[in-house]
GROMACS .gro file of C-alpha atoms in nm:
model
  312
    1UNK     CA    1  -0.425   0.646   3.446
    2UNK     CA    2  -0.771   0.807   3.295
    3UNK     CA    3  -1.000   0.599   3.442
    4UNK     CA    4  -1.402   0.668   3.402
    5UNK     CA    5  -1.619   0.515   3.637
    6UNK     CA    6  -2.024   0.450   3.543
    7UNK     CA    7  -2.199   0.468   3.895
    8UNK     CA    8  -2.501   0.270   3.861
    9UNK     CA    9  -2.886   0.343   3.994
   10UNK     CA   10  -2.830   0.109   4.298
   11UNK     CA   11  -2.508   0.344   4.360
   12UNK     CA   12  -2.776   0.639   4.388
   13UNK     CA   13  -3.091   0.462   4.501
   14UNK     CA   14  -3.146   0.137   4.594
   15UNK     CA   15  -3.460  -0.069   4.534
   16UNK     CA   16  -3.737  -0.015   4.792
   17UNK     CA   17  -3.540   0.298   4.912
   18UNK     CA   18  -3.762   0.625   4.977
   19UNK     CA   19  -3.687   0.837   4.649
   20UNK     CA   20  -3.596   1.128   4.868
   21UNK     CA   21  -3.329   1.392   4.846
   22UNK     CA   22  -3.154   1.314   5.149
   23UNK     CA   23  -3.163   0.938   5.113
   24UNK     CA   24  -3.017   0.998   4.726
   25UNK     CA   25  -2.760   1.221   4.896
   26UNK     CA   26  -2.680   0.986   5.176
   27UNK     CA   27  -2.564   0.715   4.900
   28UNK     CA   28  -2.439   0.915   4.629
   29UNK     CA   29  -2.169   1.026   4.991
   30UNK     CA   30  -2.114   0.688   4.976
   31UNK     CA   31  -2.012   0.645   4.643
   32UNK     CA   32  -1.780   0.967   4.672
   33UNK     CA   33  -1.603   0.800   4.956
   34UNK     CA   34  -1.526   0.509   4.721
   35UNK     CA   35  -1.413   0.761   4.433
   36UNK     CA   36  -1.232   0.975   4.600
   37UNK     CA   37  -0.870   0.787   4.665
   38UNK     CA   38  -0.883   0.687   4.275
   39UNK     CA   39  -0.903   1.114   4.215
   40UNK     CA   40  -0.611   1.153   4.433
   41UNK     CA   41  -0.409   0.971   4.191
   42UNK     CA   42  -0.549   0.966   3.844
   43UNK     CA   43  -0.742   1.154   3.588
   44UNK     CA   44  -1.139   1.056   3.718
   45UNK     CA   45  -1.429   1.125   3.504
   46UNK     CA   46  -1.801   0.982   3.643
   47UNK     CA   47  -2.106   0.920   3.460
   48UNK     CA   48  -2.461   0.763   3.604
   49UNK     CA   49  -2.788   0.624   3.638
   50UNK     CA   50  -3.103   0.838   3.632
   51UNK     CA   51  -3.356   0.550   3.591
   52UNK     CA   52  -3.558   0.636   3.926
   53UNK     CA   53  -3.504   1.013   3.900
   54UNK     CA   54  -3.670   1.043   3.567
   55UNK     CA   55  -3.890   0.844   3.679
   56UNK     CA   56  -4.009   1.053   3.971
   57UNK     CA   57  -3.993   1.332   3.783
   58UNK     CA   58  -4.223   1.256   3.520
   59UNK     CA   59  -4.451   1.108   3.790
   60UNK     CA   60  -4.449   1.468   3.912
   61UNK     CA   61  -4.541   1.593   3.573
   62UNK     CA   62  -4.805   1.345   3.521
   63UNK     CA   63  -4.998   1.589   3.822
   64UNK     CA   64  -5.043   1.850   3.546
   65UNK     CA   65  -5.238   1.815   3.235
   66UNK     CA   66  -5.052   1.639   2.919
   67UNK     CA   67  -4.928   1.941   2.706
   68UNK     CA   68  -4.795   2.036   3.008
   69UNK     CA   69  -4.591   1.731   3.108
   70UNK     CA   70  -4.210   1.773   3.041
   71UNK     CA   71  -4.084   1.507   2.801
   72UNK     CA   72  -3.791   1.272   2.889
   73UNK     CA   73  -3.490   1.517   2.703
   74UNK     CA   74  -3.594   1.752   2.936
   75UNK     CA   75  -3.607   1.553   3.242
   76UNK     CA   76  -3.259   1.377   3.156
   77UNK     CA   77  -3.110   1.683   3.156
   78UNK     CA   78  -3.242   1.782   3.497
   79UNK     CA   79  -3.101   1.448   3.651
   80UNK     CA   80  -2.768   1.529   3.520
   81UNK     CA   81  -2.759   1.871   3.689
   82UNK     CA   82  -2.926   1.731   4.029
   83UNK     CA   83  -2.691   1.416   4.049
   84UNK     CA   84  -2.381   1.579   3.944
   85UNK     CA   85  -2.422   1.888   4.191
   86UNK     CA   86  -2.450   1.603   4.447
   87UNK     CA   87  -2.136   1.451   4.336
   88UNK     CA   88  -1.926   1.729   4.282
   89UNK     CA   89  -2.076   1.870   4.651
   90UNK     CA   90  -1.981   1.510   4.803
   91UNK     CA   91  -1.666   1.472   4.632
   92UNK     CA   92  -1.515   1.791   4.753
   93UNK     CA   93  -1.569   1.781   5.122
   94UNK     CA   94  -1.381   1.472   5.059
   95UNK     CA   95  -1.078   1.616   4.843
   96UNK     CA   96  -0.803   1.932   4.855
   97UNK     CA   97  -1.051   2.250   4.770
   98UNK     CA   98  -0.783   2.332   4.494
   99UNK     CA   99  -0.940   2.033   4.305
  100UNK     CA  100  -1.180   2.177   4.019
  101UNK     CA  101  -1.533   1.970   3.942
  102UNK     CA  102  -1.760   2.026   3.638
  103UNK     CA  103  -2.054   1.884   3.551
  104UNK     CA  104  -2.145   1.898   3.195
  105UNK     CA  105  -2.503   1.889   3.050
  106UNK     CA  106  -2.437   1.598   2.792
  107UNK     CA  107  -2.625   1.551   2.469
  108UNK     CA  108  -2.573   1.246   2.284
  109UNK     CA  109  -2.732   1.112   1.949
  110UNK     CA  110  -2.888   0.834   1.852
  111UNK     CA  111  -3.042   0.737   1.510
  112UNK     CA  112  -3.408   0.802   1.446
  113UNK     CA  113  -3.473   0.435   1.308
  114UNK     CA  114  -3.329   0.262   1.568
  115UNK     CA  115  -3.504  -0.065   1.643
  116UNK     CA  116  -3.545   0.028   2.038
  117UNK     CA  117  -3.846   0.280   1.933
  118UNK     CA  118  -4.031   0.027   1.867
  119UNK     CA  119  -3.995  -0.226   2.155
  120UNK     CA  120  -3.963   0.031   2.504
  121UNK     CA  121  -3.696  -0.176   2.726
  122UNK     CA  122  -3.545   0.067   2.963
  123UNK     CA  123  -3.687   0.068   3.280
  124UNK     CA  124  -3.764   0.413   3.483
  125UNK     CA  125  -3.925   0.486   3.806
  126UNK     CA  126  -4.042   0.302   4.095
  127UNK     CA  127  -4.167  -0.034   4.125
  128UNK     CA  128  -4.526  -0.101   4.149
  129UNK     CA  129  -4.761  -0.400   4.221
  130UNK     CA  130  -4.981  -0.541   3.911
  131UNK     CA  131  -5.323  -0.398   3.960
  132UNK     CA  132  -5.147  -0.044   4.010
  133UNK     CA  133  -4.887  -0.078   3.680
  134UNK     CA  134  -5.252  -0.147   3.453
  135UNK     CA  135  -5.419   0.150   3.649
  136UNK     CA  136  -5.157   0.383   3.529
  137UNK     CA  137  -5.057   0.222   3.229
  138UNK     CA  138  -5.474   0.284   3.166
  139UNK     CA  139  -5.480   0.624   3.246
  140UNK     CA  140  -5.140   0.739   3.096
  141UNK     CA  141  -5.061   0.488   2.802
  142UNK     CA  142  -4.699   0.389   2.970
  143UNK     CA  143  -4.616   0.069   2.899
  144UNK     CA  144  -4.506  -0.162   3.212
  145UNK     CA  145  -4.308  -0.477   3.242
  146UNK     CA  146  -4.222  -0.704   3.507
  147UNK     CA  147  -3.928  -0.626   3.690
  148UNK     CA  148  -3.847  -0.904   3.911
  149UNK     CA  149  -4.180  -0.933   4.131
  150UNK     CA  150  -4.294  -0.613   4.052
  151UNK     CA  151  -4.339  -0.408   3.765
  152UNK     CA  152  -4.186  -0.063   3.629
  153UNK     CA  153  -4.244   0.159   3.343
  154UNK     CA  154  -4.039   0.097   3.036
  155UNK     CA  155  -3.971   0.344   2.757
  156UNK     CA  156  -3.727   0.326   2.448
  157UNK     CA  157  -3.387   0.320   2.454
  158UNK     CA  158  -3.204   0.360   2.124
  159UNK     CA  159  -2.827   0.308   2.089
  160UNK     CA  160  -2.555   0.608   2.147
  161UNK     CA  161  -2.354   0.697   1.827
  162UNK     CA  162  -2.257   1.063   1.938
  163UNK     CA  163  -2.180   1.243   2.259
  164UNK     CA  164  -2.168   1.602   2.153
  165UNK     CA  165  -1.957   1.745   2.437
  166UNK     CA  166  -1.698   1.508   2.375
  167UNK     CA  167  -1.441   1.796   2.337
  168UNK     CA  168  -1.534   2.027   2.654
  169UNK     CA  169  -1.496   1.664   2.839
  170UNK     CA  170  -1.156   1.616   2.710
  171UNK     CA  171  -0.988   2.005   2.756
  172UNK     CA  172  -1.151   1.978   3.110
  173UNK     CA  173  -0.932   1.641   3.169
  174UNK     CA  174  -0.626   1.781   3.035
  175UNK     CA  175  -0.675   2.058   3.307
  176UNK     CA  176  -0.695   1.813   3.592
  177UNK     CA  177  -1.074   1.859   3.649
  178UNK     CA  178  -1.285   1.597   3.769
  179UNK     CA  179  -1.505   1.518   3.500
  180UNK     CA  180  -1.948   1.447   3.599
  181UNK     CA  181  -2.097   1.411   3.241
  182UNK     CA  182  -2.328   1.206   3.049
  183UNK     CA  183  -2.553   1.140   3.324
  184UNK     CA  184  -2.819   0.881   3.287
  185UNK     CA  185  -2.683   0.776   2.932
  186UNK     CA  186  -2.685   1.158   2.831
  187UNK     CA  187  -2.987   1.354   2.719
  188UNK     CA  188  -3.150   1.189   2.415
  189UNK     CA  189  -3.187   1.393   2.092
  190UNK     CA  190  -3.119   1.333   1.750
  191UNK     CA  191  -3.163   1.518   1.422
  192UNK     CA  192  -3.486   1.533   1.276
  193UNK     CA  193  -3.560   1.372   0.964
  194UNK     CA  194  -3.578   1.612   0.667
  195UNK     CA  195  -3.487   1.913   0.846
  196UNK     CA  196  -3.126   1.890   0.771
  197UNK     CA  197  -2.931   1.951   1.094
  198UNK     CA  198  -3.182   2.057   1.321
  199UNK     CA  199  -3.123   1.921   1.660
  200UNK     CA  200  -3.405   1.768   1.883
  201UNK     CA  201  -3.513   1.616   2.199
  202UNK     CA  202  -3.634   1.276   2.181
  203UNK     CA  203  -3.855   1.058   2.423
  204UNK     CA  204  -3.604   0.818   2.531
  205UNK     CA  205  -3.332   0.709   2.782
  206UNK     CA  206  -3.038   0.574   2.668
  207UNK     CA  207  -2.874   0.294   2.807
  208UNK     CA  208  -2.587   0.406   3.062
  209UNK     CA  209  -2.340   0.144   3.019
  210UNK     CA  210  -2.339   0.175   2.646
  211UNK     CA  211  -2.317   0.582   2.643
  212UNK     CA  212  -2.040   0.509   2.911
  213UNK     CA  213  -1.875   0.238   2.716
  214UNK     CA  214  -1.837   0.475   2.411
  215UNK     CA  215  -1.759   0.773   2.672
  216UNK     CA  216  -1.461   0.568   2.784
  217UNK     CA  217  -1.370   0.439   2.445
  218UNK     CA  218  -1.375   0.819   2.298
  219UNK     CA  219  -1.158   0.947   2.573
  220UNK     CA  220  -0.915   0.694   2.524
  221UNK     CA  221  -0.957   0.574   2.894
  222UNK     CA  222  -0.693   0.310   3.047
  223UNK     CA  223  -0.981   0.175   3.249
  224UNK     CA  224  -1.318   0.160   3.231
  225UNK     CA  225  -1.557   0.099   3.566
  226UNK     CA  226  -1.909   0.013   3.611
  227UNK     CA  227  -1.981   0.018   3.950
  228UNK     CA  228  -2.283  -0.183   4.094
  229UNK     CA  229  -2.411  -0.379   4.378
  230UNK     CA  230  -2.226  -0.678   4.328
  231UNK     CA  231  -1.863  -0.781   4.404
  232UNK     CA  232  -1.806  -0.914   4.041
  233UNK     CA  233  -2.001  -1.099   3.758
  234UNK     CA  234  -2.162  -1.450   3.883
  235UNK     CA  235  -2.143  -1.791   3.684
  236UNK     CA  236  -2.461  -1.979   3.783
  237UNK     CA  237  -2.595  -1.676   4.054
  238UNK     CA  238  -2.830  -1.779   4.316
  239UNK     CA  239  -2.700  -2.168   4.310
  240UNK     CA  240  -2.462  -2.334   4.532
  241UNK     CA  241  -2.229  -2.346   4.313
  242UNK     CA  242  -2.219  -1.951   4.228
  243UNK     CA  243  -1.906  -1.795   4.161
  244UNK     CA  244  -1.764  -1.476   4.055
  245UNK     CA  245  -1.537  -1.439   3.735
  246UNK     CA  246  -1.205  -1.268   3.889
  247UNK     CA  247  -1.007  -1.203   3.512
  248UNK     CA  248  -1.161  -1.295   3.165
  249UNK     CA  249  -1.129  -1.223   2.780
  250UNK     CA  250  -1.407  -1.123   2.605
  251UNK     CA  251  -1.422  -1.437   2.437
  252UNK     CA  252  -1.417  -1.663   2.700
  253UNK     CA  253  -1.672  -1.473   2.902
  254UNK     CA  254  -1.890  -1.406   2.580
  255UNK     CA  255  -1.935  -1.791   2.601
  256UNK     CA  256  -2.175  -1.742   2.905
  257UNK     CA  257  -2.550  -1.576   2.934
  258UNK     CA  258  -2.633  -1.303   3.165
  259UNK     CA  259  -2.983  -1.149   3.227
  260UNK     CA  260  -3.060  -0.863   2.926
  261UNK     CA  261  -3.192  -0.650   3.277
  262UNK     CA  262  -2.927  -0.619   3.502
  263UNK     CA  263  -2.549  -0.777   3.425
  264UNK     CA  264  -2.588  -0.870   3.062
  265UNK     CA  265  -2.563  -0.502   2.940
  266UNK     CA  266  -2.303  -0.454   3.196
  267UNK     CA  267  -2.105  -0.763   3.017
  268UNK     CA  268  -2.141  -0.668   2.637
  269UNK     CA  269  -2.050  -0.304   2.699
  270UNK     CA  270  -1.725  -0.429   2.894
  271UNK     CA  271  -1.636  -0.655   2.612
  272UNK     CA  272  -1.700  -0.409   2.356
  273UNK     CA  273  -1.458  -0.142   2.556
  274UNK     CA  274  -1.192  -0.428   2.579
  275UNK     CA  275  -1.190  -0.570   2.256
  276UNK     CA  276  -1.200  -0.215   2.060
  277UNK     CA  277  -0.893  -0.079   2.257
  278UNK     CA  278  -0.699  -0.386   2.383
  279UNK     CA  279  -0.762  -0.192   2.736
  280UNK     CA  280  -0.934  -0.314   3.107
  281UNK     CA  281  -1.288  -0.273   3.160
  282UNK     CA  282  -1.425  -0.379   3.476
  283UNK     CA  283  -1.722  -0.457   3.679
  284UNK     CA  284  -1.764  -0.452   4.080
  285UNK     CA  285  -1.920  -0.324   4.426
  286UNK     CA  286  -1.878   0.035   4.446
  287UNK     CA  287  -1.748  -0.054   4.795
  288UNK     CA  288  -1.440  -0.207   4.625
  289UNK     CA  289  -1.365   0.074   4.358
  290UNK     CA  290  -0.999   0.090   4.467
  291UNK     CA  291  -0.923  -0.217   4.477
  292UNK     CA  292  -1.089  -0.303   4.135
  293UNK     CA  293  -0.868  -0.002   3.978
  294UNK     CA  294  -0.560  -0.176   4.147
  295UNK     CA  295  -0.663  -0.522   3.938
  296UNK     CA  296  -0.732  -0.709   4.279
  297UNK     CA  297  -1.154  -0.723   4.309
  298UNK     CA  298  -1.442  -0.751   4.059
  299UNK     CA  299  -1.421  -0.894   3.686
  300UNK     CA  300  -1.156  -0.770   3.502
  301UNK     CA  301  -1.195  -0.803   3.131
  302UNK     CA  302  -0.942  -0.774   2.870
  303UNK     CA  303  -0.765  -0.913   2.556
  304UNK     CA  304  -0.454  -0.955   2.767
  305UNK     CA  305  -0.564  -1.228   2.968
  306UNK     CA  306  -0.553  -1.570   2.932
  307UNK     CA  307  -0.925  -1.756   2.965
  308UNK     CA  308  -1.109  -1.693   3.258
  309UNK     CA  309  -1.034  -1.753   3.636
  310UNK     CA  310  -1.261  -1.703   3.961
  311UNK     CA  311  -1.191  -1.541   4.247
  312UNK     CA  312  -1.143  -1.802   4.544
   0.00000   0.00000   0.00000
């Protein structure tokens, strides 16, 4: 099979974590553990999170003064080479050396009148406490929202319509590489108005599941991961009654509500995979990647089903 799995932030960092090098190294070895038997057997390609790294990063720019700041292109890109040269190092102390890595700086479009420029939703960064988020937001102009009991910087994140490097992506697969692109949602840019086609950063991040969805859709993927923290998606999480969805259309799940900051993006990008190419998309602990490509752990959800059933 061609499967593509989306490894998300918690894969990388987890919250409260120290944003260091070796702790983002220590999980992303983690994560290549899980990946690893699925590239023995199939074609693999892996896309990510960035959210904390670009984060950091433009934390560290903030030190210097504002012209000389490195936008959020620019810092997207840097993510994707960082992360993937951690994955591809990971990944082959794990695999036969004869197996060939690339990780592919991965520009993607998105349409200069999207709605998301004007209502920043995409959280980046660490968490802070209230008084700090309106000391910065002050002295910077970020905008912060609350993230759970804390609060993170948000900026804009417009919809994908075009990875560029689609074709690279696809010879590379056909030559039995294991494929690291389109990192953090891929690196922003889109062409400017009235200049015909010239190309440009912009100051966003795009959403990873939906630059992964389309990824997965464009490849013509059999199966289409997003990895996360939990085994599955929950009916009624955090009650007594909680219970994860083991198979599901996207009808019957569509039925149901999930939080727009954590598993409801998840859920509409899985749908969307399933429903435009009658195919699996899934959702599940990175812990249990195998397993979920061999149909038996996390939500499974495709047109072939019949309703929706729970695991037991």
């Amino acid at each position: 099979m061609r499967v593509v799995i989306a490894l998300g932030g918690n894969a990388l960092l987890k919250r409260g974590e120290p944003m260091t090098a070796e702790m983002q190294r220590r999980n992303i070895r983690i994560a290549a553990e899980a990946m690893a038997p699925v590239a023995k057997d199939h074609e693999l390609v892996i896309s990510h999170g960035n959210g904390p790294q670009v984060g950091l990063l433009a934390l560290q720019g903030a030190a210097y003064k504002p012209d000389e700041a490195y936008p959020l292109d620019v810092l997207g890109a840097e993510t994707e080479g960082m992360i993937g040269y951690m994955i591809e190092q990971e990944m082959g102390n794990l695999l036969p050396f004869e197996v060939p890595f690339a990780t592919l700086l991965t520009m993607v479009e998105v349409d200069p009148n999207d709605p998301g420029f004007k209502n920043p939703t995409k959280f980046v960064g660490p968490v802070y406490e209230k008084p700090d988020a309106d000391r910065i937001a002050k002295e910077k102009g970020w905008v912060f929202k609350a993230d759970g009991p804390k609060w993170r910087r948000v900026v804009p994140s417009p919809l994908p319509k075009r990875i560029f490097e689609i074709r690279p992506i696809k010879w590379l697969i056909e030559h039995n590489t294991v494929v690291i692109c389109a990192g953090g949602g891929g690196i922003p840019t889109m062409y400017e108005p009235g200049a015909g086609r010239k190309l440009v950063g912009v100051e966003a991040v795009i959403d990873k599941d939906l630059c992964s969805e389309l990824l997965a859709r464009e490849l013509e993927a059999d199966l289409f991961i997003m990895a996360t923290d939990a085994p599955g998606v929950y009916i009624d999480f955090g009650k007594p009654e909680a219970k994860v969805i083991h198979r599901s259309t996207p009808a019957a799940i569509g039925k149901y509500s999930f939080p727009a900051g954590s598993m409801g993006p998840k859920v509409d990008a899985a749908c969307h995979f399933a429903t435009a190419t009658g195919k699996t998309a899934a959702i599940g602990a990175l812990a249990d990647i195998l397993a979920i490509v061999q149909g038996n752990k996390g939500t499974q959800i495709s047109k072939r089903f019949d309703g929706i059933t729970f695991h037991s």
